[in-house]
XYZ file of C-alpha atoms in Angstrom:
407
model
C 36.620 13.475 -4.224
C 34.757 13.100 -0.943
C 32.420 10.139 -0.460
C 30.346 8.790 2.395
C 30.530 5.206 3.618
C 27.625 4.265 5.892
C 27.617 1.239 8.217
C 25.028 -0.093 10.633
C 25.978 0.275 14.305
C 24.491 -1.525 17.308
C 24.859 0.486 20.524
C 23.958 -1.176 23.821
C 21.426 0.234 26.290
C 23.897 2.606 27.990
C 25.277 3.827 24.669
C 21.765 4.479 23.360
C 21.118 6.704 26.384
C 24.410 8.545 25.770
C 23.525 9.013 22.104
C 20.062 10.300 23.019
C 21.719 12.802 25.360
C 24.081 13.914 22.588
C 21.209 14.231 20.090
C 19.304 16.385 22.556
C 22.253 18.674 23.352
C 23.022 19.207 19.662
C 19.369 19.990 19.018
C 19.257 22.530 21.863
C 22.352 24.353 20.587
C 20.884 24.513 17.071
C 17.595 25.902 18.399
C 19.434 28.433 20.574
C 21.288 29.727 17.518
C 18.046 30.069 15.537
C 16.359 31.816 18.470
C 19.270 34.247 18.944
C 19.273 35.106 15.248
C 15.491 35.627 15.190
C 15.598 37.836 18.291
C 18.358 39.936 16.709
C 16.376 40.301 13.486
C 13.191 41.386 15.268
C 15.115 43.875 17.430
C 16.947 45.287 14.404
C 20.365 44.346 15.780
C 23.165 42.929 13.606
C 23.655 39.177 13.678
C 26.307 37.895 16.043
C 29.318 36.148 14.593
C 29.819 32.409 14.899
C 32.576 32.966 17.441
C 30.310 35.157 19.574
C 27.480 32.644 19.433
C 29.858 29.823 20.358
C 31.120 31.712 23.370
C 27.647 32.714 24.553
C 25.588 29.593 23.736
C 28.172 26.903 24.500
C 31.076 28.078 26.655
C 29.157 30.444 28.926
C 25.978 28.362 28.858
C 27.786 25.380 30.404
C 28.476 27.466 33.505
C 24.800 28.224 34.098
C 22.394 26.012 36.002
C 19.913 25.831 33.098
C 22.497 24.571 30.566
C 25.054 22.817 32.773
C 24.150 19.449 31.206
C 25.751 20.576 27.931
C 29.065 19.553 29.482
C 27.973 15.902 29.531
C 28.601 15.506 25.788
C 31.606 16.154 23.581
C 32.208 19.840 22.826
C 32.814 18.947 19.148
C 29.197 17.777 18.835
C 27.972 21.174 20.024
C 30.363 23.085 17.757
C 29.277 21.091 14.730
C 25.618 21.751 15.518
C 26.393 25.477 15.573
C 28.169 25.117 12.224
C 25.089 23.398 10.795
C 22.936 26.348 11.826
C 25.423 28.762 10.232
C 25.365 26.727 7.001
C 21.553 26.732 6.984
C 21.490 30.533 7.290
C 24.155 30.915 4.605
C 22.109 28.763 2.205
C 19.003 30.803 2.993
C 20.714 34.130 2.305
C 22.332 32.820 -0.887
C 18.928 31.578 -2.000
C 17.438 35.037 -1.453
C 20.228 36.597 -3.527
C 19.863 33.979 -6.250
C 23.459 32.753 -5.976
C 22.529 29.306 -4.687
C 21.929 26.517 -7.194
C 18.770 24.478 -6.974
C 15.349 25.325 -5.551
C 14.872 28.158 -3.081
C 15.171 27.285 0.591
C 13.530 28.929 3.572
C 15.073 30.091 6.846
C 16.154 27.474 9.408
C 13.402 26.126 11.624
C 13.503 24.786 15.155
C 14.327 21.110 15.522
C 12.065 18.813 17.521
C 12.788 15.775 19.635
C 10.077 14.047 17.595
C 11.908 14.526 14.288
C 12.273 11.317 12.298
C 16.035 11.775 11.938
C 18.530 12.659 14.668
C 22.267 13.034 14.060
C 25.537 14.212 15.595
C 28.923 14.685 13.931
C 32.452 14.074 15.202
C 35.417 15.607 13.376
C 39.047 14.510 13.615
C 39.814 16.735 16.618
C 37.128 14.904 18.640
C 39.618 12.030 19.020
C 37.267 9.291 17.935
C 38.897 6.095 16.695
C 38.339 2.609 15.350
C 39.633 -0.005 17.788
C 41.624 -3.101 16.869
C 38.523 -5.225 17.441
C 36.587 -3.155 14.861
C 34.488 -1.056 17.235
C 33.856 2.676 16.823
C 35.126 4.478 19.925
C 33.261 7.775 20.391
C 34.051 10.327 23.132
C 31.664 10.184 26.128
C 29.693 7.406 24.404
C 32.037 4.408 24.308
C 33.061 1.686 21.888
C 30.053 0.961 19.658
C 29.707 -2.273 17.723
C 29.849 -1.770 13.925
C 28.724 -4.144 11.177
C 31.505 -3.677 8.609
C 30.234 -4.596 5.126
C 33.438 -3.412 3.389
C 36.753 -1.795 4.201
C 37.324 1.951 4.165
C 39.674 2.958 1.302
C 41.424 5.667 3.356
C 41.331 7.135 6.846
C 38.018 9.002 7.298
C 38.029 12.683 8.217
C 34.749 12.710 10.158
C 31.939 10.435 11.274
C 28.237 11.200 11.649
C 26.080 9.013 13.890
C 22.489 8.895 12.623
C 19.288 7.522 14.099
C 16.539 7.120 11.511
C 12.754 6.915 11.876
C 12.892 3.119 12.133
C 15.091 3.321 15.237
C 18.221 2.119 13.448
C 21.658 3.606 14.073
C 24.247 4.261 11.352
C 27.796 5.587 11.259
C 28.513 7.638 8.131
C 32.228 8.198 7.424
C 33.526 10.955 5.119
C 36.432 9.611 3.050
C 38.728 11.390 0.577
C 39.276 9.117 -2.424
C 42.081 9.209 -4.985
C 40.641 9.928 -8.474
C 43.573 8.240 -10.230
C 43.164 5.068 -8.213
C 39.402 5.012 -8.785
C 39.773 5.422 -12.550
C 42.424 2.688 -12.649
C 39.943 0.300 -11.038
C 37.447 0.759 -13.862
C 38.408 -1.030 -17.125
C 38.585 1.151 -20.232
C 35.843 0.775 -22.833
C 34.666 2.562 -25.961
C 30.962 1.792 -25.561
C 28.325 4.506 -25.218
C 24.668 4.194 -24.329
C 21.501 6.277 -24.179
C 18.947 5.692 -21.428
C 15.204 6.269 -21.592
C 13.674 6.181 -18.105
C 10.065 5.074 -17.746
C 7.459 3.366 -15.582
C 6.589 0.162 -17.461
C 10.319 -0.501 -17.754
C 12.555 1.374 -15.351
C 15.125 1.926 -18.102
C 15.416 1.061 -21.792
C 18.915 1.283 -23.264
C 19.804 2.313 -26.792
C 21.180 -1.191 -27.467
C 17.692 -2.641 -26.917
C 18.138 -3.845 -23.336
C 15.035 -3.408 -21.192
C 15.305 -3.272 -17.396
C 12.062 -4.045 -15.611
C 10.800 -1.718 -12.918
C 10.934 -3.454 -9.512
C 8.025 -1.356 -8.141
C 9.125 -1.821 -4.546
C 6.396 0.428 -3.121
C 3.619 -1.216 -5.121
C 4.738 -4.681 -4.011
C 4.810 -3.659 -0.333
C 1.606 -1.630 -0.519
C -0.600 -4.279 1.059
C 1.650 -4.653 4.087
C 2.042 -0.873 4.400
C -1.733 -0.332 4.318
C -2.230 -2.877 7.079
C 0.492 -1.333 9.258
C -0.859 2.182 8.690
C -4.394 1.053 9.512
C -3.204 -0.465 12.780
C -1.373 2.777 13.612
C -4.484 4.906 13.043
C -6.447 2.788 15.542
C -3.991 3.294 18.409
C -4.591 5.985 21.001
C -2.342 9.009 20.640
C 0.391 9.192 23.234
C 0.224 5.488 24.112
C 3.083 3.007 23.957
C 1.092 0.855 21.566
C 0.992 3.779 19.140
C 4.779 4.181 19.406
C 5.238 0.514 18.572
C 2.811 0.769 15.649
C 4.577 3.891 14.354
C 7.886 2.041 14.516
C 6.380 -0.826 12.527
C 5.248 1.565 9.769
C 8.660 3.271 9.695
C 10.467 -0.066 9.381
C 8.230 -1.103 6.486
C 8.974 2.144 4.658
C 12.703 1.820 5.432
C 12.717 -1.661 3.913
C 11.215 -0.300 0.681
C 13.662 2.623 0.554
C 16.668 0.361 1.201
C 15.648 -2.050 -1.574
C 15.152 0.813 -4.033
C 18.517 2.384 -3.122
C 20.312 -0.957 -3.548
C 18.708 -1.448 -6.967
C 19.785 2.047 -8.072
C 23.348 1.500 -6.864
C 23.752 -1.830 -8.634
C 22.278 -0.610 -11.931
C 24.269 2.654 -11.897
C 27.524 0.830 -11.184
C 26.827 -1.669 -13.966
C 26.138 1.063 -16.532
C 29.192 3.081 -15.498
C 31.505 0.063 -15.654
C 30.290 -1.042 -19.107
C 30.117 2.342 -20.881
C 32.504 5.237 -21.362
C 29.689 7.675 -22.202
C 26.110 7.752 -20.935
C 23.246 10.010 -22.029
C 20.070 10.578 -19.989
C 17.090 12.910 -20.250
C 16.475 15.712 -17.766
C 12.997 14.707 -16.592
C 10.692 17.071 -14.715
C 10.100 14.790 -11.733
C 8.410 17.543 -9.714
C 5.949 18.156 -12.530
C 5.200 14.473 -13.101
C 4.691 14.028 -9.356
C 1.651 16.328 -9.591
C -0.147 14.026 -12.051
C -2.142 10.854 -11.531
C 1.117 8.914 -11.954
C 2.589 10.495 -8.817
C 2.897 7.304 -6.759
C 4.570 5.398 -9.600
C 6.933 8.310 -10.302
C 8.036 8.471 -6.670
C 8.335 4.687 -6.559
C 10.725 4.726 -9.538
C 13.078 7.274 -7.933
C 14.537 8.695 -11.157
C 16.240 11.671 -9.484
C 18.075 9.430 -7.042
C 19.235 7.160 -9.862
C 20.488 10.020 -12.057
C 22.283 11.511 -9.045
C 24.112 8.229 -8.536
C 25.081 8.169 -12.207
C 26.514 11.690 -11.892
C 28.802 11.073 -8.951
C 29.880 7.633 -10.158
C 30.728 9.049 -13.599
C 32.778 11.805 -11.985
C 34.535 9.344 -9.712
C 35.502 6.832 -12.388
C 36.282 9.243 -15.223
C 33.229 8.540 -17.362
C 31.177 11.046 -19.404
C 27.567 11.731 -18.465
C 25.521 13.988 -20.767
C 22.048 15.261 -19.835
C 19.786 16.440 -22.660
C 16.897 18.874 -22.297
C 13.481 17.621 -21.237
C 11.834 19.267 -24.273
C 13.798 17.203 -26.789
C 11.185 15.252 -28.835
C 12.804 11.866 -28.294
C 9.504 9.950 -28.427
C 8.263 11.788 -31.525
C 11.327 11.597 -33.783
C 12.249 8.644 -35.988
C 15.748 7.511 -35.021
C 16.308 6.148 -38.561
C 15.467 9.088 -40.821
C 15.154 11.914 -38.285
C 11.610 12.958 -39.249
C 9.408 14.232 -36.421
C 6.197 12.213 -36.454
C 4.301 14.161 -33.805
C 3.174 13.492 -30.230
C 1.597 10.171 -29.279
C -0.497 9.103 -26.266
C 1.119 6.920 -23.613
C -0.769 3.769 -24.580
C 0.943 3.742 -28.007
C 4.028 1.591 -27.419
C 4.853 0.910 -31.088
C 4.497 3.174 -34.095
C 5.459 3.242 -37.773
C 7.321 6.184 -39.267
C 5.251 7.800 -42.015
C 8.392 8.859 -43.918
C 10.567 5.736 -44.045
C 8.158 3.049 -42.821
C 10.350 1.852 -39.949
C 8.466 0.187 -37.098
C 9.708 1.562 -33.759
C 9.419 0.406 -30.210
C 8.553 3.657 -28.433
C 11.060 3.347 -25.560
C 13.907 1.876 -27.624
C 13.514 4.619 -30.228
C 13.548 7.262 -27.464
C 16.746 5.806 -25.986
C 18.455 5.967 -29.391
C 17.317 9.572 -29.819
C 18.616 10.444 -26.343
C 22.024 9.131 -27.347
C 21.968 10.977 -30.681
C 20.690 14.234 -29.189
C 23.582 14.181 -26.725
C 26.025 13.795 -29.630
C 27.568 11.041 -27.573
C 30.594 9.165 -28.824
C 33.676 8.333 -26.795
C 37.033 6.884 -27.557
C 38.668 4.191 -25.468
C 40.682 6.797 -23.564
C 37.523 8.644 -22.568
C 37.923 11.735 -24.763
C 34.669 12.971 -26.331
C 34.520 12.656 -30.111
C 32.174 14.608 -32.381
C 29.721 12.205 -34.071
C 28.683 12.134 -37.683
C 26.011 14.326 -39.241
C 22.586 14.069 -37.612
C 19.457 15.306 -39.435
C 18.110 18.437 -37.727
C 14.415 19.221 -37.501
C 13.011 22.311 -39.219
C 12.220 24.062 -35.940
C 15.681 23.300 -34.552
C 18.846 25.273 -35.134
C 22.493 24.479 -34.527
C 24.115 21.101 -34.080
C 23.566 18.214 -31.709
C 27.310 17.708 -31.291
C 29.343 18.107 -28.121
C 31.071 21.451 -27.434
C 34.719 21.723 -28.361
C 35.878 21.968 -24.736
C 35.848 18.789 -22.590
C 32.494 18.326 -20.890
C 32.528 17.855 -17.130
C 30.475 14.974 -15.798
């Protein structure tokens, strides 16, 4: 399994200039590929192959006066930028044919020097290395200082240097991990849990545990409003506006970093304590079009569920996602009778059939677990649960399929 390990890097003044030069050269090659493809499409000519584009836009371009400065950066950076353009076109064509998973994507667009994110990638044949003193030695850039927060499990295959909107630099290493070693690190358990994601509480577990929502954006809203107001008052094109824009970007980066750290810690805790986890497939895009949009984006449910997926796959756990139309908030988890829809302000309700008083979120978490048919043995093999009452409008069983379910 391939993972990314990102570390903060601190280039000096000369290295920042070299990185800016590399960012610009990679951007020019990407734009040249897009322009060549668009010109071929408008003229009705067939698209050139990647090898032909590499020869024309990189090798031959270096010999011209207009593009001679492409030779000032590593050739691997330029080749990887061309590969990125090829991947973008491949995703676009697969999206048109309907063979690509996920939402439809448009054709590649030109990159700008004003983009919030700039990046370059070095593969193994670029001869980059990590020095004995812990610096990252990059070709034609130099030995960059790295803030190592942890050790790399294996030798990385590539490194991507990223500059974000806040002006920070990161080195992202691609590492191949050993699945057997990762699963051995995680202690075996026979516990299972259902998770109901919400806004009042970020998550309510089927065992009754309630995890408060940190609301990082709401807490930083006052500072963000002040920074944004100061930015709007600055004259466009001035240095004061650049400094104000950087202040706004750093405030947003602080919120995003805190939210990402919270998601990582909670996902790791749930994966380490439970063999099986059940979550609901929420329509985040649909909820983001309601009056709760800011709170939905602040919670970051999609990011959290994505972390659960890859961590479950890495450590040999079982993650089951149930459909978003499952009436988890309307069904009594005790007797299985569907009590009907309820407005959001109703946090507790009493079942009309058996008289059980339910906490809305806790009951939904239990129903998420039951709807997934989730039960796991200590060795991690899925086990079919006992009989679960089915609703009149439902058919079939809530149990797991007979074949092993992939995380």
